[in-house]
Short mmCIF file of C-alpha atoms (C1' of nucleotides) in Angstrom, two decimals:
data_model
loop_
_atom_site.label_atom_id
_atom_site.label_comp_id
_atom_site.label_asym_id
_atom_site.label_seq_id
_atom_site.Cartn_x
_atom_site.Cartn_y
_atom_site.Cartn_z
CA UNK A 1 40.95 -17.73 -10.31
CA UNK A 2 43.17 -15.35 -8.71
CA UNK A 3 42.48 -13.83 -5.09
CA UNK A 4 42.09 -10.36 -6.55
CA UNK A 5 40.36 -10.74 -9.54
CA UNK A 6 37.68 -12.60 -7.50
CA UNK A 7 37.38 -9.83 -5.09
CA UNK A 8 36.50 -7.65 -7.95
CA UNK A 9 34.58 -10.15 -9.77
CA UNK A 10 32.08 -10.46 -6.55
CA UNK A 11 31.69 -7.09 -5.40
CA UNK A 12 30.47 -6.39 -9.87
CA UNK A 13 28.34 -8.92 -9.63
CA UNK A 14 26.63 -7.39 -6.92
CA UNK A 15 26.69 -4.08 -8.41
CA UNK A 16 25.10 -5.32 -11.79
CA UNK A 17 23.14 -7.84 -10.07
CA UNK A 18 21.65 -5.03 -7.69
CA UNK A 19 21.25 -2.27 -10.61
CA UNK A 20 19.15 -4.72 -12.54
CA UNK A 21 17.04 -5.52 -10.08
CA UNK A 22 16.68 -2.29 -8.85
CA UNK A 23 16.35 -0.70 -12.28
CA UNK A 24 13.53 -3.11 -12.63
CA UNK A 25 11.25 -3.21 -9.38
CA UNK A 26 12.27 -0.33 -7.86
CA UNK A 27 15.32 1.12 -5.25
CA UNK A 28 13.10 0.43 -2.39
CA UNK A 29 10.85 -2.72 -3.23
CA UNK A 30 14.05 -4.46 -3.71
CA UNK A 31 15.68 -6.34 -0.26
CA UNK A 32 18.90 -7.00 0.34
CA UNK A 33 18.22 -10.91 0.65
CA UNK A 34 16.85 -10.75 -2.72
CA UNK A 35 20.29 -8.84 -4.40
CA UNK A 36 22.41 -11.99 -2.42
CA UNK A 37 20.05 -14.11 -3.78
CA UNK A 38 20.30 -13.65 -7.39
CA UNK A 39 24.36 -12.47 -7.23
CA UNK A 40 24.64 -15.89 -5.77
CA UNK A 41 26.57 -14.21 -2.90
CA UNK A 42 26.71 -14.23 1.28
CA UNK A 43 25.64 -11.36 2.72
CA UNK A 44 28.58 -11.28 4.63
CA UNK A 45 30.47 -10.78 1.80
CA UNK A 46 28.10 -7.68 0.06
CA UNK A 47 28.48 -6.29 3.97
CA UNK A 48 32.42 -7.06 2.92
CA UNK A 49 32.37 -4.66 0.50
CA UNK A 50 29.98 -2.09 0.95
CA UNK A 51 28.92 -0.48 4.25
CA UNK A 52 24.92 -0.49 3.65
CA UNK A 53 22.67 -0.45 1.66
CA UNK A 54 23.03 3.22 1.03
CA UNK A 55 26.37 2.40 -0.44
CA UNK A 56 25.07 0.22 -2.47
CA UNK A 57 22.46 2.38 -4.25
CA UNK A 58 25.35 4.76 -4.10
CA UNK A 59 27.49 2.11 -6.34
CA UNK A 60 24.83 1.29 -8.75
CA UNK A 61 24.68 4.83 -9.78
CA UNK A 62 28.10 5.15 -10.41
CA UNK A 63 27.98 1.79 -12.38
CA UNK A 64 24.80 2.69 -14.33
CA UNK A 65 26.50 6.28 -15.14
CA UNK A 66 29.77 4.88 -16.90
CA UNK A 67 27.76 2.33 -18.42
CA UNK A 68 25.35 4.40 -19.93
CA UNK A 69 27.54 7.33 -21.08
CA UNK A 70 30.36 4.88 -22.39
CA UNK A 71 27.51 3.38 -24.46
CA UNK A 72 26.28 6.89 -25.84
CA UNK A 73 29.39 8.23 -26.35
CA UNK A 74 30.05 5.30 -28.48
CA UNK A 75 26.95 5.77 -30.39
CA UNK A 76 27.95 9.40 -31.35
CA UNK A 77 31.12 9.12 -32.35
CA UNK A 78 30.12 6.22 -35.14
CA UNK A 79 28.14 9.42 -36.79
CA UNK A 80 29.40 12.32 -38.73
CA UNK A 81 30.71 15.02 -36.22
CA UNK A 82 28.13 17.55 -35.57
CA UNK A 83 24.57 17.77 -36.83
CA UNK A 84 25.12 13.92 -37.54
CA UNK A 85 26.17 13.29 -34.54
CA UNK A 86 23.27 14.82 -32.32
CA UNK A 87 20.79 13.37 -34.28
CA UNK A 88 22.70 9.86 -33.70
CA UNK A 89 21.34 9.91 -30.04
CA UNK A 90 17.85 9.69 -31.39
CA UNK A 91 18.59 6.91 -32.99
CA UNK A 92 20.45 5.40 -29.93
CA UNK A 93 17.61 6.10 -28.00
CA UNK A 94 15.55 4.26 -30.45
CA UNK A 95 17.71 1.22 -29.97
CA UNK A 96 17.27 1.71 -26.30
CA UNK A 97 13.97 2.14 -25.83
CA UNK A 98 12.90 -0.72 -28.41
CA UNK A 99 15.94 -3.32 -27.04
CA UNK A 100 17.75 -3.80 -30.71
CA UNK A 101 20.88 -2.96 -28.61
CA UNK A 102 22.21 -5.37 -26.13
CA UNK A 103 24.88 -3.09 -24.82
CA UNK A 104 22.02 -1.16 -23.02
CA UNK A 105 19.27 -3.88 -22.91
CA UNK A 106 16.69 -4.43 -21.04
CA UNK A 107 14.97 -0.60 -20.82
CA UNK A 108 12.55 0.15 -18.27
CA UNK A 109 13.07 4.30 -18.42
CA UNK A 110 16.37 6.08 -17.24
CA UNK A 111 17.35 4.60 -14.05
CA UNK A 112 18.04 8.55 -12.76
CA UNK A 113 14.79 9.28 -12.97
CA UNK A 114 13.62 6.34 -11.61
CA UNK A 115 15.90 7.20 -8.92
CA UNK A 116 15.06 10.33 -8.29
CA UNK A 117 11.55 9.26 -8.29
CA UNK A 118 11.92 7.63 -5.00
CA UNK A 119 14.19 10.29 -3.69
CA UNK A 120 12.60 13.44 -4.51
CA UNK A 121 14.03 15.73 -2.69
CA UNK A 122 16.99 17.38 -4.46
CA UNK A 123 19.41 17.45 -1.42
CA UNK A 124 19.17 13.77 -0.99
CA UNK A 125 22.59 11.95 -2.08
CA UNK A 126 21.46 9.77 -4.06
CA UNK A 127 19.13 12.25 -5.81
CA UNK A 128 22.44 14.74 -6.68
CA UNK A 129 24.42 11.58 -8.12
CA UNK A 130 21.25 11.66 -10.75
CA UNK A 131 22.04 15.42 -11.01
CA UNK A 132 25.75 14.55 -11.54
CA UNK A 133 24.75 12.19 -14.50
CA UNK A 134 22.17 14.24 -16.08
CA UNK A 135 24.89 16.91 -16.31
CA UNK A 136 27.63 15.15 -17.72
CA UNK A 137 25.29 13.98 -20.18
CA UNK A 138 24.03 17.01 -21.46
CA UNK A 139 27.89 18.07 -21.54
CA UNK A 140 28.74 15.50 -23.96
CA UNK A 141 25.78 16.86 -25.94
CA UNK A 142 27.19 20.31 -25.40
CA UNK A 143 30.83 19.09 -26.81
CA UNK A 144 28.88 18.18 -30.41
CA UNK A 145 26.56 20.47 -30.11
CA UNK A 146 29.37 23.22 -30.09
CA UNK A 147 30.36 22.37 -33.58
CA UNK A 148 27.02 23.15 -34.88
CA UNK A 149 26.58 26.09 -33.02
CA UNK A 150 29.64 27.64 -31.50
CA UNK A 151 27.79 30.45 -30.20
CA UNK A 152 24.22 29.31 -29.02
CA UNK A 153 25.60 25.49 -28.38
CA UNK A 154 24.50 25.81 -24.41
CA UNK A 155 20.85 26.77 -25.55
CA UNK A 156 20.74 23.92 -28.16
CA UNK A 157 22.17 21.34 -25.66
CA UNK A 158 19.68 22.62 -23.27
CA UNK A 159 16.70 22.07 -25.53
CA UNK A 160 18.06 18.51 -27.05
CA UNK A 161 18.35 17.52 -23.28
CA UNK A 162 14.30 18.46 -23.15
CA UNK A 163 13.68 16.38 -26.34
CA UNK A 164 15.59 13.18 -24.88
CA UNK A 165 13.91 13.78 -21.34
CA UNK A 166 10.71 13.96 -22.92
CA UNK A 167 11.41 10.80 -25.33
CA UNK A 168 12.23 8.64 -22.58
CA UNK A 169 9.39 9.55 -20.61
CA UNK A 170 6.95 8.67 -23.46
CA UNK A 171 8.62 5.59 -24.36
CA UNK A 172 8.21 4.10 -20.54
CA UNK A 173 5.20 5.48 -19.44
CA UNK A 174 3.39 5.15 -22.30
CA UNK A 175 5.16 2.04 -23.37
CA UNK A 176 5.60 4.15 -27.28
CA UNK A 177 7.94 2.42 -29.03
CA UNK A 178 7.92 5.81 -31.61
CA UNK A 179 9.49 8.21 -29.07
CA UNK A 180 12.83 8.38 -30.20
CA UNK A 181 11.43 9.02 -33.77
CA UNK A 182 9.15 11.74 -32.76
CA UNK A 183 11.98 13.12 -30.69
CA UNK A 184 14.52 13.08 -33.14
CA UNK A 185 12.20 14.47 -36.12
CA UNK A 186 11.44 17.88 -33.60
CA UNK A 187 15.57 17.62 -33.25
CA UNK A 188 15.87 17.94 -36.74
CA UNK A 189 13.83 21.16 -36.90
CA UNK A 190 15.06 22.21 -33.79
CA UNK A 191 18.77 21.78 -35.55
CA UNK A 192 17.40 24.00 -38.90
CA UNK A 193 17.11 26.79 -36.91
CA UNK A 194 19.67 26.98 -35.18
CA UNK A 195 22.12 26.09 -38.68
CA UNK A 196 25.00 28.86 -38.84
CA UNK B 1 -21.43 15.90 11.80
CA UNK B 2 -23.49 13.63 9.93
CA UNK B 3 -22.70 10.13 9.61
CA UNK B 4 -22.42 10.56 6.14
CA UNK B 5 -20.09 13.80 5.99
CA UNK B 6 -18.17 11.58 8.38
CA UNK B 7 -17.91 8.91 6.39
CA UNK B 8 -16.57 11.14 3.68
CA UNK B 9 -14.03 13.15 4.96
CA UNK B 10 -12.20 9.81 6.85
CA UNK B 11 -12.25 8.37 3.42
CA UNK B 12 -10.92 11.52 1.37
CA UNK B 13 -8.74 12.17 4.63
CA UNK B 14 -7.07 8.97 3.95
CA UNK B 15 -6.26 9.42 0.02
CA UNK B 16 -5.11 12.94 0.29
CA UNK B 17 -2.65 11.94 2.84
CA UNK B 18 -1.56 8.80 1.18
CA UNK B 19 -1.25 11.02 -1.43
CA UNK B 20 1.14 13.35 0.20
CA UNK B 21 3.16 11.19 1.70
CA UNK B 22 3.45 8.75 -1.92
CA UNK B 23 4.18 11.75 -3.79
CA UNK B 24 6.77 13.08 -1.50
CA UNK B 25 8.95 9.88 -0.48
CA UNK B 26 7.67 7.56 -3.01
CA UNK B 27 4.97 4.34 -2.53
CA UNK B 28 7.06 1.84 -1.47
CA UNK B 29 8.88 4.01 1.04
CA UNK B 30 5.72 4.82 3.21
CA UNK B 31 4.16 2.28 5.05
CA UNK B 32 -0.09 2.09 6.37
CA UNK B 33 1.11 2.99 9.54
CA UNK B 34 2.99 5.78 8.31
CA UNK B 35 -0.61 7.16 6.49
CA UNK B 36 -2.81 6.12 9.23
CA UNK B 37 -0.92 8.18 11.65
CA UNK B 38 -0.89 11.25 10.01
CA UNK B 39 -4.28 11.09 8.41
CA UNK B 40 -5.46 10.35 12.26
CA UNK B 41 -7.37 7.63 11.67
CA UNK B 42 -7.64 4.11 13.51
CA UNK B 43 -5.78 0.90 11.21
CA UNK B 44 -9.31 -0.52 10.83
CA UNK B 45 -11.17 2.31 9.62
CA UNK B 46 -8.63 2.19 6.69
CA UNK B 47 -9.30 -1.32 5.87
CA UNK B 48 -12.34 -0.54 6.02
CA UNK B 49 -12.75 1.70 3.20
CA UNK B 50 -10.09 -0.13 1.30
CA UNK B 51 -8.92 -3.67 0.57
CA UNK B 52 -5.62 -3.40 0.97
CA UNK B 53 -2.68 -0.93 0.38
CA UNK B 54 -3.03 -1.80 -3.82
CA UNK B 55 -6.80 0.02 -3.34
CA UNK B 56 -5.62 2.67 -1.60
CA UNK B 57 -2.93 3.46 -4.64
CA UNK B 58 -5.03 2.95 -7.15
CA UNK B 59 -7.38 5.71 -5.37
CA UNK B 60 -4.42 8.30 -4.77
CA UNK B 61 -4.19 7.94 -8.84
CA UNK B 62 -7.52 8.59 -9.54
CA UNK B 63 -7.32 11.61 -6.55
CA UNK B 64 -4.44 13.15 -8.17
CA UNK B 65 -5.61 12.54 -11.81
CA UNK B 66 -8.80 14.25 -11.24
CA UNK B 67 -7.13 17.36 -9.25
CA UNK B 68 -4.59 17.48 -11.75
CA UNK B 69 -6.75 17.83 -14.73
CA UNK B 70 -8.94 20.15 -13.16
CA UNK B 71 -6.06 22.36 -12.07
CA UNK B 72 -4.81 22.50 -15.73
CA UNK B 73 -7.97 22.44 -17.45
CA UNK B 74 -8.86 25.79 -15.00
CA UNK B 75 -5.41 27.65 -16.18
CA UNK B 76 -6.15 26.59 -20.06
CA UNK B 77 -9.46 28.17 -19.82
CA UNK B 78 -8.26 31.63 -18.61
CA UNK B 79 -6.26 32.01 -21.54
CA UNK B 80 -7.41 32.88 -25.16
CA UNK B 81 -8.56 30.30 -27.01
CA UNK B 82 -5.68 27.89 -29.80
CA UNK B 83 -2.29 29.15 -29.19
CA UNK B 84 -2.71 30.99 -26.21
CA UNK B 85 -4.42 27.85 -24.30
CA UNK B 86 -1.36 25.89 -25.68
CA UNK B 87 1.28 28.22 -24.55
CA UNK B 88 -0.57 28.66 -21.00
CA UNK B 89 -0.10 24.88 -20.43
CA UNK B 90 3.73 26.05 -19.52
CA UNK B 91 2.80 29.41 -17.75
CA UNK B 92 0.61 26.45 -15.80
CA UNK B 93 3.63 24.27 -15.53
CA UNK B 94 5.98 27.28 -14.41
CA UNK B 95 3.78 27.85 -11.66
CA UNK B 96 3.61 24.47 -10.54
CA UNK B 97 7.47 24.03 -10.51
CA UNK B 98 8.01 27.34 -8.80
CA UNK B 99 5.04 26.50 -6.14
CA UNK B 100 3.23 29.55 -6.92
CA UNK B 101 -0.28 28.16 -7.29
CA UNK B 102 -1.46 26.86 -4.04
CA UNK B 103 -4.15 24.77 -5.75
CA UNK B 104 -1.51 22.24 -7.08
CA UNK B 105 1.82 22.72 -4.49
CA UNK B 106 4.26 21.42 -3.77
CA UNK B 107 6.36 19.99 -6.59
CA UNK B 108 7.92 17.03 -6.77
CA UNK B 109 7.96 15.75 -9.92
CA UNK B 110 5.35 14.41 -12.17
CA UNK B 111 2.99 11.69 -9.91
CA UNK B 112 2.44 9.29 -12.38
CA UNK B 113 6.05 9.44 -14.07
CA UNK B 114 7.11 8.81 -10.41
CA UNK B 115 4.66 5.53 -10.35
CA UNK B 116 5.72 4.14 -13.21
CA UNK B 117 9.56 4.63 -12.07
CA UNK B 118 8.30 1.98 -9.18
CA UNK B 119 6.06 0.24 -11.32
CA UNK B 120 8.31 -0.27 -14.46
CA UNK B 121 6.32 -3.45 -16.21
CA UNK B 122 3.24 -1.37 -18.42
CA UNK B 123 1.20 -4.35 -18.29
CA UNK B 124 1.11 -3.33 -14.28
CA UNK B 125 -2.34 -1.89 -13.34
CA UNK B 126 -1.10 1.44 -11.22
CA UNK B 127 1.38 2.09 -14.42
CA UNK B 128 -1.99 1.93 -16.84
CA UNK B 129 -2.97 4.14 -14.31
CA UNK B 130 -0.67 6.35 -15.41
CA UNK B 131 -0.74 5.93 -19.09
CA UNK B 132 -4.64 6.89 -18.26
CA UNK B 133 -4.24 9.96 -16.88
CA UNK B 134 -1.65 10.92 -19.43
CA UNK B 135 -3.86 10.34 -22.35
CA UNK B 136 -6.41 12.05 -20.99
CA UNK B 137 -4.24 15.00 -20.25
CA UNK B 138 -3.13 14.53 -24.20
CA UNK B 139 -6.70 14.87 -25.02
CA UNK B 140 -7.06 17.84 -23.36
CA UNK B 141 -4.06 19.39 -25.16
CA UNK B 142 -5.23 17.91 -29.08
CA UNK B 143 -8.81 19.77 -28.57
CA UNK B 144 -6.75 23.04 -28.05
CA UNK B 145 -3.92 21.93 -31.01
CA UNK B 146 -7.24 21.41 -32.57
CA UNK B 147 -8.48 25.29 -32.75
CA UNK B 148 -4.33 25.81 -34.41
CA UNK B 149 -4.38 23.44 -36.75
CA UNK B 150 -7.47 20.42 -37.36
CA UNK B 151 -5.25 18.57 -39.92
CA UNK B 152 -2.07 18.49 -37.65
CA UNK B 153 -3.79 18.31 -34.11
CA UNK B 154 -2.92 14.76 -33.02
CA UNK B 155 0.93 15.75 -34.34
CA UNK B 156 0.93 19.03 -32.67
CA UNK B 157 -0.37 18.14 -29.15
CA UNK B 158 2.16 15.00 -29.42
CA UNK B 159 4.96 17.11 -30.09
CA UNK B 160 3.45 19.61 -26.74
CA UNK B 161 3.50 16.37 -24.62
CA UNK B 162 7.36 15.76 -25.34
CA UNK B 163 8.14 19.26 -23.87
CA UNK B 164 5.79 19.18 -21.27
CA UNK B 165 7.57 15.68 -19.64
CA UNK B 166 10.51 16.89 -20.90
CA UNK B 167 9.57 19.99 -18.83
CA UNK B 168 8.65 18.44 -15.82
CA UNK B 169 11.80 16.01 -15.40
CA UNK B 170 14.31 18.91 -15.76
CA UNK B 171 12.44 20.72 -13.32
CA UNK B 172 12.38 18.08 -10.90
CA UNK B 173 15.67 16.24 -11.37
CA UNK B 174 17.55 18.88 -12.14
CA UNK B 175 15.72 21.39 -9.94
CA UNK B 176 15.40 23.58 -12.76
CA UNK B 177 12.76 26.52 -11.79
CA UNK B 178 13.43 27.68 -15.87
CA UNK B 179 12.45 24.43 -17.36
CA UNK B 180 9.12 25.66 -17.98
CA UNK B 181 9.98 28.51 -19.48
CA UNK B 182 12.58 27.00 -21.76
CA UNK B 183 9.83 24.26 -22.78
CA UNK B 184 7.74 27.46 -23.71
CA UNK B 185 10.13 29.27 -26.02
CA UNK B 186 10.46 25.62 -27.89
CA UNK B 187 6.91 25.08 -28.24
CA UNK B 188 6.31 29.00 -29.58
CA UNK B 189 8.52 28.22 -32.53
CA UNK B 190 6.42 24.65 -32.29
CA UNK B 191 3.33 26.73 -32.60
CA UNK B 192 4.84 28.97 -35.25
CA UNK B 193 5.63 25.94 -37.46
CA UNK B 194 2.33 24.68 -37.08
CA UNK B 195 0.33 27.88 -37.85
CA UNK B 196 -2.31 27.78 -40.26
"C1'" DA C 1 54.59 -22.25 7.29
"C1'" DC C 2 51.66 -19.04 8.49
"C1'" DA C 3 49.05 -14.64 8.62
"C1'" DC C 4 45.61 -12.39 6.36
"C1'" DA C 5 42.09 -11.12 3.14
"C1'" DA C 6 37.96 -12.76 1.15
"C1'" DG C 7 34.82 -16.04 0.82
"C1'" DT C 8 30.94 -19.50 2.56
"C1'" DA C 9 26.33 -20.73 5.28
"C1'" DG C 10 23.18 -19.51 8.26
"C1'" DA C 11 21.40 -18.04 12.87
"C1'" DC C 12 20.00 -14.04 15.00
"C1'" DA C 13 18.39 -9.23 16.47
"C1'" DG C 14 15.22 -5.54 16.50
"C1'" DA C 15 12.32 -3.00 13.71
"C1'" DT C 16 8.75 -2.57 10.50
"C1'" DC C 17 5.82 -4.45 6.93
"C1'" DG C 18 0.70 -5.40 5.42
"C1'" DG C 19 -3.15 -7.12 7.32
"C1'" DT C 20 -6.44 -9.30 10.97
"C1'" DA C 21 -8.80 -9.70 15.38
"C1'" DT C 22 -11.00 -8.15 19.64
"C1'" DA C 23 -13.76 -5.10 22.11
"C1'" DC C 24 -16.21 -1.12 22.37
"C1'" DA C 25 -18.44 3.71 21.03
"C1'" DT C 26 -21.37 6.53 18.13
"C1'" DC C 27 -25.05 7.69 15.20
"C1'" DC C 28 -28.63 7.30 11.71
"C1'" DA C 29 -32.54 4.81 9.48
"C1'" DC C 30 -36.17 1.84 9.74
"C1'" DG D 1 -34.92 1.06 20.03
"C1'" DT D 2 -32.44 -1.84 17.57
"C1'" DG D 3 -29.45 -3.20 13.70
"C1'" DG D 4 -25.95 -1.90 10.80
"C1'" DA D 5 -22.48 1.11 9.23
"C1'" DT D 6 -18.66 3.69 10.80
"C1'" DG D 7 -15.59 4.88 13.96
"C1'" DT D 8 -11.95 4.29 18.00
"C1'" DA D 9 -7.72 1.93 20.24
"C1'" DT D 10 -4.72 -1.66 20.49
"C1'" DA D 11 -2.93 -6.27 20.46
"C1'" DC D 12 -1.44 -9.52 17.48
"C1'" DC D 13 0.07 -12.39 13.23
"C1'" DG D 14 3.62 -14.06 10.07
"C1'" DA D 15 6.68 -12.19 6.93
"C1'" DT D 16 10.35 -9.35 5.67
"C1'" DC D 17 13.53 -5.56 6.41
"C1'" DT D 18 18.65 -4.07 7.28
"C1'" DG D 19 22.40 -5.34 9.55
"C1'" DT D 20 25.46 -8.31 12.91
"C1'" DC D 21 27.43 -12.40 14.47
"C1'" DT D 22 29.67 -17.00 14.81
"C1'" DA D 23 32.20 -20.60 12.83
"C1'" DC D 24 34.47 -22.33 9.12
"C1'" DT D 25 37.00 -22.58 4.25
"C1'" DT D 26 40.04 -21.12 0.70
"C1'" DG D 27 43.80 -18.92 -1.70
"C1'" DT D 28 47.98 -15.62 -1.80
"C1'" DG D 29 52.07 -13.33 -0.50
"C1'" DT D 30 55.82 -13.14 2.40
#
DNA sequence: ACACAAGTAGACAGATCGGTATACATCCAC
DNA sequence: GTGGATGTATACCGATCTGTCTACTTGTGT
């Protein structure tokens, strides 16, 4: 094992060791200790790499971001361009939401909301990395969305992005294993009317 | 001021500031000595009215369920009765997100969506707290989808639920003082669809 | 051969956590 | 008028928090 690729090997296991647990209990209800624990790491050496805990948090966002979109954009693209293809992220969500995907497994709700759940106000830095996601997201939607509507694409995006806000939410809180489904049958409708 | 007035307001003074303070930085981020200070109120009178800081959640949930309902319930009522009760839910919501109905500011997101983003598990008792006061707040909306459409209610007021989270996240993470209004232009072509 | 970057284990600091204990004040009901 | 419920203030407990520190090991590149 070479020098470098076990500098990078440590500091992504604590990334992926600290967005699981963090995507699971909770930003704040997880300590330090317990993310050196589990990465099987000193904390001199997560100190090493990242400045605080902050940076951290800060890192897991960035790790959960690429992750997730990388996995979505993936799912779209296997579907025909399109009307296909936006009603291919229902279905991806249904994977999601019910764990038939491993790519994305476990789910316990979107990690940005989570986040911004503990950092509610909108000017916190952690809070406008969820922002940063949400709207990349939605832009990828826009991109497909585009070829089914040229002209109203940024109101359909818009109103798929409520749909897939409003799926997730069901499928966590309420623990609805439908969600996507529902979701994805208003998309359908939602897509008749806006068909050019 | 009666004993029992006394014992009353140090009690309610104690969950409506728990309640701020949970609802603005999160559960996990405020600690007993954090609510006891700002309520004004000794350490032992708190543990005296509560068990621990679990009772104390759980009675911030049933607070903010109660005011919640009441708050929406209040707005449904002004409106006409079937559509126009359905559509007011998100001239309700639009209010709330734009802090321009004292009886239910300031916004930070949905409450219970914001539990259950610290509480992920659903078998976890303050995240059936949640689901609670969500189906009750379902209910609610199914005896007005009711007056639209008997055969299609439970449908109907599902379909309302998906925009109104969906609503509520954009709002929040996002910052989005439209959401509402977007939600409501989806859920008058909802309503259309569904008319009788 | 040696300097340096990255790693280890673990003690430690100072603050804060949830929760308990002590000692005393107030007020109402019986 | 006394007991019990409710309140105050404050000290204290053991645990845990983030972050620093010392002392040592290992592997790589020059």
């Amino acid at each position: 094992m070479s020098q470098a690729s076990n500098r990078l090997e440590k500091r992504d296991q604590l990334i992926s060791t600290a967005f699981s647990l963090f995507y699971r209990y909770g930003i704040h209800a997880v300590g330090i200790n317990q993310v050196i624990d589990v990465a099987g790491v000193a904390k001199r050496t997560l100190y090493h790499h990242f400045d605080s805990k902050e940076a951290l948090i800060a890192a897991t966002l960035v790790y959960r971001d690429q992750q997730f979109r990388t996995w979505l954009e993936a799912r779209i693209e296997q579907a025909p361009p399109g009307e296909g293809a936006l009603l291919a992220v229902f279905d991806a969500l249904d994977d999601w939401f019910n764990e038939r995907d491993e790519a994305i497994m476990p789910f316990h709700g979107c990690f940005f909301i989570n986040t911004c759940a503990e950092y509610t106000d909108p000017q916190n830095v952690h809070h406008q990395q969820c922002q940063t996601h949400k709207r990349l997201v939605r832009e990828m939607l826009f991109r497909h969305a585009y070829q089914v509507n040229a002209e109203r694409a940024d109101e359909l995006s818009q109103e798929l992005v409520f749909l897939k806000e409003g799926a997730i939410v069901q499928a966590h809180v309420m623990a609805d294993p439908q969600a996507a489904l529902v979701a994805k049958g208003m998309a359908k409708r939602l897509l008749q009317s806006y068909a050019t």
